[in-house]
PDB file of C-alpha atoms in Angstrom:
ATOM      1  CA  GLU F   1      19.870   4.407   4.148  1.00  0.00           C
ATOM      2  CA  ALA F   2      18.993   2.952   0.885  1.00  0.00           C
ATOM      3  CA  GLY F   3      15.319   2.380   0.208  1.00  0.00           C
ATOM      4  CA  VAL F   4      13.420  -0.517  -1.293  1.00  0.00           C
ATOM      5  CA  THR F   5      14.588  -0.984  -4.807  1.00  0.00           C
ATOM      6  CA  GLN F   6      12.693  -2.851  -7.758  1.00  0.00           C
ATOM      7  CA  PHE F   7      13.983  -4.102 -11.011  1.00  0.00           C
ATOM      8  CA  PRO F   8      13.032  -3.548 -13.732  1.00  0.00           C
ATOM      9  CA  SER F   9      11.044  -0.342 -13.586  1.00  0.00           C
ATOM     10  CA  HIS F  10       9.212  -1.239 -16.768  1.00  0.00           C
ATOM     11  CA  SER F  11       8.590  -4.559 -18.693  1.00  0.00           C
ATOM     12  CA  VAL F  12       6.875  -5.126 -21.774  1.00  0.00           C
ATOM     13  CA  ILE F  13       6.292  -8.725 -22.726  1.00  0.00           C
ATOM     14  CA  GLU F  14       3.966 -10.682 -24.925  1.00  0.00           C
ATOM     15  CA  LYS F  15       1.248 -13.021 -23.785  1.00  0.00           C
ATOM     16  CA  GLY F  16       2.685 -16.415 -22.820  1.00  0.00           C
ATOM     17  CA  GLN F  17       6.157 -15.253 -22.059  1.00  0.00           C
ATOM     18  CA  THR F  18       7.801 -15.332 -18.730  1.00  0.00           C
ATOM     19  CA  VAL F  19       8.909 -12.381 -16.548  1.00  0.00           C
ATOM     20  CA  THR F  20      10.685 -12.176 -13.332  1.00  0.00           C
ATOM     21  CA  LEU F  21      10.572  -9.149 -11.016  1.00  0.00           C
ATOM     22  CA  ARG F  22      13.127  -8.418  -8.419  1.00  0.00           C
ATOM     23  CA  CYS F  23      12.723  -6.644  -5.084  1.00  0.00           C
ATOM     24  CA  ASP F  24      15.638  -5.593  -2.705  1.00  0.00           C
ATOM     25  CA  PRO F  25      14.183  -4.687   0.734  1.00  0.00           C
ATOM     26  CA  ILE F  26      15.678  -2.270   3.219  1.00  0.00           C
ATOM     27  CA  SER F  27      18.628  -4.083   4.849  1.00  0.00           C
ATOM     28  CA  GLY F  28      17.700  -5.715   8.127  1.00  0.00           C
ATOM     29  CA  HIS F  29      13.872  -5.868   7.250  1.00  0.00           C
ATOM     30  CA  ASP F  30      12.515  -9.283   7.924  1.00  0.00           C
ATOM     31  CA  ASN F  31       9.085  -8.611   6.416  1.00  0.00           C
ATOM     32  CA  LEU F  32       8.665  -8.319   2.640  1.00  0.00           C
ATOM     33  CA  TYR F  33       5.479  -7.816   0.903  1.00  0.00           C
ATOM     34  CA  TRP F  34       4.391  -7.885  -2.668  1.00  0.00           C
ATOM     35  CA  TYR F  35       1.295  -5.892  -3.935  1.00  0.00           C
ATOM     36  CA  ARG F  36      -0.251  -5.191  -7.267  1.00  0.00           C
ATOM     37  CA  ARG F  37      -2.271  -2.353  -8.772  1.00  0.00           C
ATOM     38  CA  VAL F  38      -4.307  -3.021 -11.765  1.00  0.00           C
ATOM     39  CA  MET F  39      -5.507  -0.020 -13.669  1.00  0.00           C
ATOM     40  CA  GLY F  40      -8.422   1.587 -12.154  1.00  0.00           C
ATOM     41  CA  LYS F  41      -8.355  -0.589  -9.152  1.00  0.00           C
ATOM     42  CA  GLU F  42      -6.954  -0.389  -5.593  1.00  0.00           C
ATOM     43  CA  ILE F  43      -3.540  -1.770  -4.633  1.00  0.00           C
ATOM     44  CA  LYS F  44      -4.003  -5.475  -3.761  1.00  0.00           C
ATOM     45  CA  PHE F  45      -1.948  -7.607  -1.506  1.00  0.00           C
ATOM     46  CA  LEU F  46      -0.270 -10.681  -3.094  1.00  0.00           C
ATOM     47  CA  LEU F  47       1.973 -12.208  -0.439  1.00  0.00           C
ATOM     48  CA  HIS F  48       4.034 -11.693   2.633  1.00  0.00           C
ATOM     49  CA  PHE F  49       7.485 -13.105   3.518  1.00  0.00           C
ATOM     50  CA  VAL F  50       8.941 -13.276   6.995  1.00  0.00           C
ATOM     51  CA  LYS F  51      12.598 -13.824   6.288  1.00  0.00           C
ATOM     52  CA  GLU F  52      12.590 -16.687   3.852  1.00  0.00           C
ATOM     53  CA  SER F  53       9.268 -18.130   4.808  1.00  0.00           C
ATOM     54  CA  LYS F  54       5.884 -17.400   3.201  1.00  0.00           C
ATOM     55  CA  GLN F  55       3.762 -16.110   6.078  1.00  0.00           C
ATOM     56  CA  ASP F  56       0.678 -15.412   3.788  1.00  0.00           C
ATOM     57  CA  GLU F  57       0.300 -16.000   0.234  1.00  0.00           C
ATOM     58  CA  SER F  58      -3.450 -15.894   0.102  1.00  0.00           C
ATOM     59  CA  GLY F  59      -3.451 -12.915  -2.356  1.00  0.00           C
ATOM     60  CA  MET F  60      -1.509 -14.814  -5.134  1.00  0.00           C
ATOM     61  CA  PRO F  61      -4.037 -14.853  -8.181  1.00  0.00           C
ATOM     62  CA  ASN F  62      -3.208 -18.304  -9.539  1.00  0.00           C
ATOM     63  CA  ASN F  63      -0.343 -20.844  -9.910  1.00  0.00           C
ATOM     64  CA  ARG F  64       1.187 -18.926 -12.810  1.00  0.00           C
ATOM     65  CA  PHE F  65       2.731 -16.579  -9.986  1.00  0.00           C
ATOM     66  CA  LEU F  66       5.710 -17.932  -7.984  1.00  0.00           C
ATOM     67  CA  ALA F  67       7.484 -15.848  -5.324  1.00  0.00           C
ATOM     68  CA  GLU F  68      10.808 -16.658  -3.645  1.00  0.00           C
ATOM     69  CA  ARG F  69      13.021 -15.109  -1.157  1.00  0.00           C
ATOM     70  CA  THR F  70      16.198 -17.285  -0.855  1.00  0.00           C
ATOM     71  CA  GLY F  71      18.255 -16.444   2.225  1.00  0.00           C
ATOM     72  CA  GLY F  72      15.770 -13.997   3.467  1.00  0.00           C
ATOM     73  CA  THR F  73      17.269 -11.100   1.455  1.00  0.00           C
ATOM     74  CA  TYR F  74      16.036 -10.154  -1.942  1.00  0.00           C
ATOM     75  CA  SER F  75      12.807 -11.571  -3.435  1.00  0.00           C
ATOM     76  CA  THR F  76      11.740 -12.457  -6.984  1.00  0.00           C
ATOM     77  CA  LEU F  77       8.223 -12.700  -8.347  1.00  0.00           C
ATOM     78  CA  LYS F  78       7.947 -14.784 -11.516  1.00  0.00           C
ATOM     79  CA  VAL F  79       4.940 -14.878 -13.824  1.00  0.00           C
ATOM     80  CA  GLN F  80       4.822 -17.808 -16.175  1.00  0.00           C
ATOM     81  CA  PRO F  81       3.140 -17.784 -18.533  1.00  0.00           C
ATOM     82  CA  ALA F  82       2.040 -14.212 -18.505  1.00  0.00           C
ATOM     83  CA  GLU F  83      -1.616 -13.254 -19.456  1.00  0.00           C
ATOM     84  CA  LEU F  84      -3.082  -9.932 -20.499  1.00  0.00           C
ATOM     85  CA  GLU F  85      -4.720  -9.505 -17.028  1.00  0.00           C
ATOM     86  CA  ASP F  86      -1.543  -9.596 -15.300  1.00  0.00           C
ATOM     87  CA  SER F  87      -0.707  -6.073 -16.516  1.00  0.00           C
ATOM     88  CA  GLY F  88      -0.362  -3.555 -13.653  1.00  0.00           C
ATOM     89  CA  VAL F  89       2.156  -2.057 -11.416  1.00  0.00           C
ATOM     90  CA  TYR F  90       3.743  -4.506  -8.967  1.00  0.00           C
ATOM     91  CA  PHE F  91       4.924  -2.966  -5.633  1.00  0.00           C
ATOM     92  CA  CYS F  92       7.292  -4.478  -3.144  1.00  0.00           C
ATOM     93  CA  ALA F  93       7.392  -3.236   0.429  1.00  0.00           C
ATOM     94  CA  SER F  94       9.366  -4.060   3.429  1.00  0.00           C
ATOM     95  CA  SER F  95       9.085  -3.535   7.227  1.00  0.00           C
ATOM     96  CA  HIS F  96      11.155  -4.138  10.327  1.00  0.00           C
ATOM     97  CA  GLY F  97       8.998  -5.896  12.912  1.00  0.00           C
ATOM     98  CA  GLN F  98       5.976  -8.000  13.118  1.00  0.00           C
ATOM     99  CA  GLY F  99       2.811  -6.836  11.629  1.00  0.00           C
ATOM    100  CA  SER F 100       2.234  -3.481  10.470  1.00  0.00           C
ATOM    101  CA  THR F 101       2.888  -1.739  13.868  1.00  0.00           C
ATOM    102  CA  TYR F 102       5.917  -0.907  11.817  1.00  0.00           C
ATOM    103  CA  GLU F 103       5.351   1.163   8.774  1.00  0.00           C
ATOM    104  CA  GLN F 104       5.722  -0.462   5.360  1.00  0.00           C
ATOM    105  CA  TYR F 105       8.362   1.090   2.963  1.00  0.00           C
ATOM    106  CA  PHE F 106       7.504   0.803  -0.613  1.00  0.00           C
ATOM    107  CA  GLY F 107       9.632   0.535  -3.669  1.00  0.00           C
ATOM    108  CA  PRO F 108       8.925   2.603  -6.811  1.00  0.00           C
ATOM    109  CA  GLY F 109       7.105  -0.443  -8.579  1.00  0.00           C
ATOM    110  CA  THR F 110       7.546  -2.312 -11.668  1.00  0.00           C
ATOM    111  CA  ARG F 111       5.186  -1.558 -14.481  1.00  0.00           C
ATOM    112  CA  LEU F 112       4.324  -4.601 -16.312  1.00  0.00           C
ATOM    113  CA  THR F 113       2.586  -4.548 -19.656  1.00  0.00           C
ATOM    114  CA  VAL F 114       1.600  -7.725 -21.210  1.00  0.00           C
ATOM    115  CA  THR F 115       0.475  -7.542 -24.971  1.00  0.00           C
TER     116      THR F 115
ATOM    117  CA  SER C   1     -12.645  -9.661   3.935  1.00  0.00           C
ATOM    118  CA  GLN C   2     -12.019  -6.066   4.462  1.00  0.00           C
ATOM    119  CA  LYS C   3     -13.482  -3.394   2.164  1.00  0.00           C
ATOM    120  CA  ILE C   4     -12.026   0.026   2.276  1.00  0.00           C
ATOM    121  CA  GLU C   5     -13.747   3.052   0.611  1.00  0.00           C
ATOM    122  CA  GLN C   6     -12.379   6.395   0.134  1.00  0.00           C
ATOM    123  CA  ASN C   7     -15.210   8.557  -0.730  1.00  0.00           C
ATOM    124  CA  SER C   8     -13.923  11.162  -2.956  1.00  0.00           C
ATOM    125  CA  GLU C   9     -11.749  10.338  -5.991  1.00  0.00           C
ATOM    126  CA  ALA C  10     -10.676  13.866  -6.335  1.00  0.00           C
ATOM    127  CA  LEU C  11     -10.549  16.894  -3.952  1.00  0.00           C
ATOM    128  CA  ASN C  12      -9.604  20.360  -5.184  1.00  0.00           C
ATOM    129  CA  ILE C  13      -8.935  22.986  -2.565  1.00  0.00           C
ATOM    130  CA  GLN C  14      -7.239  26.409  -2.259  1.00  0.00           C
ATOM    131  CA  GLU C  15      -3.856  26.880  -0.739  1.00  0.00           C
ATOM    132  CA  GLY C  16      -4.109  27.663   3.113  1.00  0.00           C
ATOM    133  CA  LYS C  17      -7.335  25.921   3.533  1.00  0.00           C
ATOM    134  CA  THR C  18      -7.807  22.418   5.424  1.00  0.00           C
ATOM    135  CA  ALA C  19      -8.248  19.292   3.172  1.00  0.00           C
ATOM    136  CA  THR C  20     -10.385  16.480   4.737  1.00  0.00           C
ATOM    137  CA  LEU C  21     -10.283  13.060   3.326  1.00  0.00           C
ATOM    138  CA  THR C  22     -12.493  10.285   4.323  1.00  0.00           C
ATOM    139  CA  CYS C  23     -11.926   6.486   4.683  1.00  0.00           C
ATOM    140  CA  ASN C  24     -14.623   4.013   5.563  1.00  0.00           C
ATOM    141  CA  TYR C  25     -14.323   0.381   6.214  1.00  0.00           C
ATOM    142  CA  THR C  26     -16.213  -2.855   6.809  1.00  0.00           C
ATOM    143  CA  ASN C  27     -15.701  -6.008   8.847  1.00  0.00           C
ATOM    144  CA  TYR C  28     -13.805  -4.270  11.601  1.00  0.00           C
ATOM    145  CA  SER C  29     -11.891  -7.150  13.504  1.00  0.00           C
ATOM    146  CA  PRO C  30      -9.934  -4.996  15.122  1.00  0.00           C
ATOM    147  CA  ALA C  31      -7.860  -2.728  12.819  1.00  0.00           C
ATOM    148  CA  TYR C  32      -4.986  -0.620  12.664  1.00  0.00           C
ATOM    149  CA  LEU C  33      -5.313   2.157   9.929  1.00  0.00           C
ATOM    150  CA  GLN C  34      -2.609   3.808   8.031  1.00  0.00           C
ATOM    151  CA  TRP C  35      -2.377   6.844   5.490  1.00  0.00           C
ATOM    152  CA  TYR C  36      -0.002   6.902   2.680  1.00  0.00           C
ATOM    153  CA  ARG C  37       1.018   9.557   0.174  1.00  0.00           C
ATOM    154  CA  GLN C  38       1.533   8.445  -3.443  1.00  0.00           C
ATOM    155  CA  ASP C  39       3.082  10.669  -6.145  1.00  0.00           C
ATOM    156  CA  PRO C  40       2.898   9.783  -9.814  1.00  0.00           C
ATOM    157  CA  GLY C  41       5.442   7.011 -10.745  1.00  0.00           C
ATOM    158  CA  ARG C  42       6.349   6.363  -7.234  1.00  0.00           C
ATOM    159  CA  GLY C  43       5.462   4.080  -4.503  1.00  0.00           C
ATOM    160  CA  PRO C  44       3.285   4.903  -1.440  1.00  0.00           C
ATOM    161  CA  VAL C  45       4.973   6.693   1.380  1.00  0.00           C
ATOM    162  CA  PHE C  46       3.845   6.202   4.961  1.00  0.00           C
ATOM    163  CA  LEU C  47       2.531   9.180   6.680  1.00  0.00           C
ATOM    164  CA  LEU C  48       0.575   8.186   9.838  1.00  0.00           C
ATOM    165  CA  LEU C  49      -0.818   5.129  11.742  1.00  0.00           C
ATOM    166  CA  ILE C  50      -3.609   5.125  14.189  1.00  0.00           C
ATOM    167  CA  ARG C  51      -4.712   2.112  16.353  1.00  0.00           C
ATOM    168  CA  GLU C  52      -8.318   1.092  17.102  1.00  0.00           C
ATOM    169  CA  ASN C  53      -7.886   2.387  20.671  1.00  0.00           C
ATOM    170  CA  GLU C  54      -6.664   5.772  19.548  1.00  0.00           C
ATOM    171  CA  LYS C  55      -9.027   8.583  18.706  1.00  0.00           C
ATOM    172  CA  GLU C  56      -6.590  10.869  17.081  1.00  0.00           C
ATOM    173  CA  LYS C  57      -2.964  11.334  15.979  1.00  0.00           C
ATOM    174  CA  ARG C  58      -1.154  14.380  14.781  1.00  0.00           C
ATOM    175  CA  LYS C  59       2.171  14.896  12.926  1.00  0.00           C
ATOM    176  CA  GLU C  60       2.964  18.479  12.017  1.00  0.00           C
ATOM    177  CA  ARG C  61       0.138  19.776   9.632  1.00  0.00           C
ATOM    178  CA  LEU C  62      -1.330  16.241   9.432  1.00  0.00           C
ATOM    179  CA  LYS C  63      -4.206  14.981  11.742  1.00  0.00           C
ATOM    180  CA  VAL C  64      -5.918  11.478  11.597  1.00  0.00           C
ATOM    181  CA  THR C  65      -9.035  10.518  13.685  1.00  0.00           C
ATOM    182  CA  PHE C  66     -10.485   6.953  13.961  1.00  0.00           C
ATOM    183  CA  ASP C  67     -14.166   6.426  14.804  1.00  0.00           C
ATOM    184  CA  THR C  68     -14.618   2.661  15.440  1.00  0.00           C
ATOM    185  CA  THR C  69     -18.501   3.299  15.822  1.00  0.00           C
ATOM    186  CA  LEU C  70     -18.792   4.868  12.403  1.00  0.00           C
ATOM    187  CA  LYS C  71     -15.925   2.749  10.992  1.00  0.00           C
ATOM    188  CA  GLN C  72     -14.405   5.765   9.641  1.00  0.00           C
ATOM    189  CA  SER C  73     -11.132   7.592   9.619  1.00  0.00           C
ATOM    190  CA  LEU C  74     -10.717  11.219   8.591  1.00  0.00           C
ATOM    191  CA  PHE C  75      -7.384  12.611   7.353  1.00  0.00           C
ATOM    192  CA  HIS C  76      -6.796  16.313   7.764  1.00  0.00           C
ATOM    193  CA  ILE C  77      -4.081  18.557   6.034  1.00  0.00           C
ATOM    194  CA  THR C  78      -4.065  21.979   7.695  1.00  0.00           C
ATOM    195  CA  ALA C  79      -2.674  25.116   5.914  1.00  0.00           C
ATOM    196  CA  SER C  80      -2.499  23.119   2.829  1.00  0.00           C
ATOM    197  CA  GLN C  81       0.222  23.883   0.157  1.00  0.00           C
ATOM    198  CA  PRO C  82       0.591  23.027  -3.529  1.00  0.00           C
ATOM    199  CA  ALA C  83       3.355  20.641  -2.584  1.00  0.00           C
ATOM    200  CA  ASP C  84       0.523  18.661  -0.635  1.00  0.00           C
ATOM    201  CA  SER C  85      -0.874  17.784  -4.149  1.00  0.00           C
ATOM    202  CA  ALA C  86      -0.783  14.004  -4.531  1.00  0.00           C
ATOM    203  CA  THR C  87      -2.935  10.825  -4.144  1.00  0.00           C
ATOM    204  CA  TYR C  88      -3.632   9.944  -0.573  1.00  0.00           C
ATOM    205  CA  LEU C  89      -4.295   6.243   0.279  1.00  0.00           C
ATOM    206  CA  CYS C  90      -5.964   4.649   3.243  1.00  0.00           C
ATOM    207  CA  ALA C  91      -4.780   1.270   4.187  1.00  0.00           C
ATOM    208  CA  LEU C  92      -6.109  -1.054   6.918  1.00  0.00           C
ATOM    209  CA  GLU C  93      -4.429  -3.986   8.715  1.00  0.00           C
ATOM    210  CA  ASP C  94      -6.920  -6.523  10.085  1.00  0.00           C
ATOM    211  CA  ARG C  95      -5.322  -7.364  13.426  1.00  0.00           C
ATOM    212  CA  GLY C  96      -7.642 -10.184  14.023  1.00  0.00           C
ATOM    213  CA  SER C  97      -6.272 -12.428  11.324  1.00  0.00           C
ATOM    214  CA  THR C  98      -3.779 -11.396   8.679  1.00  0.00           C
ATOM    215  CA  LEU C  99      -1.046  -9.540  10.474  1.00  0.00           C
ATOM    216  CA  GLY C 100       0.966  -7.227   8.126  1.00  0.00           C
ATOM    217  CA  ARG C 101      -1.303  -7.493   5.111  1.00  0.00           C
ATOM    218  CA  LEU C 102      -2.692  -4.175   4.128  1.00  0.00           C
ATOM    219  CA  TYR C 103      -6.107  -3.501   2.485  1.00  0.00           C
ATOM    220  CA  PHE C 104      -6.081  -0.409   0.339  1.00  0.00           C
ATOM    221  CA  GLY C 105      -8.687   2.162  -0.768  1.00  0.00           C
ATOM    222  CA  ARG C 106      -8.334   3.399  -4.210  1.00  0.00           C
ATOM    223  CA  GLY C 107      -7.179   6.760  -3.018  1.00  0.00           C
ATOM    224  CA  THR C 108      -8.203  10.405  -3.172  1.00  0.00           C
ATOM    225  CA  GLN C 109      -6.382  12.671  -5.563  1.00  0.00           C
ATOM    226  CA  LEU C 110      -5.818  16.035  -3.748  1.00  0.00           C
ATOM    227  CA  THR C 111      -4.949  19.042  -5.774  1.00  0.00           C
ATOM    228  CA  VAL C 112      -4.014  22.397  -3.830  1.00  0.00           C
ATOM    229  CA  TRP C 113      -4.157  25.446  -5.995  1.00  0.00           C
ATOM    230  CA  PRO C 114      -2.369  28.713  -5.182  1.00  0.00           C
TER     231      PRO C 114
END
């Protein structure tokens, strides 16, 4: 079974540019999560999709971040325009059922560096 | 909001000993607690989940306890091996409100030396 995949693995952009991160969850997983780890801090929740619907987006830092999950399959997270404080590792995770009674499977992450 | 604290940033032990990692939390609501392992350059990997009505869970050399009075979970690795060296993350799901969302601690970096 293929795991959660994320693309790209690394991205270096300049302040003010746009970046789009992609996540492909495990096939059949309705739940998709985005998390972020800023250097020296803990992993923090960004948002949660159930199929194509946003279940909880209370962790999104501001309106420069836009997440989509068209068709309930893969998801994209766009940052526009990027700021220096957006640097960090962005993780995507998926799970099968409702809530975290089911374990979350994490992707390897996308390391974003904004210069 | 939930606050998760893992008391030790780093723990160094000798091979064969038992490693014990601590996770404390606030604003219990109730909660499910999970432990993950993370290796450098990789995403977290699920190890164990324990519910608020469970005192203890075991899986091979791993054991997790959950004390809702102390608001604390202990994670034990018995007969530790150098291959157990990694960062271990505690994560809590607040079952009273935001189902699915995990609150993470900063992690404890475990090093097992031969």
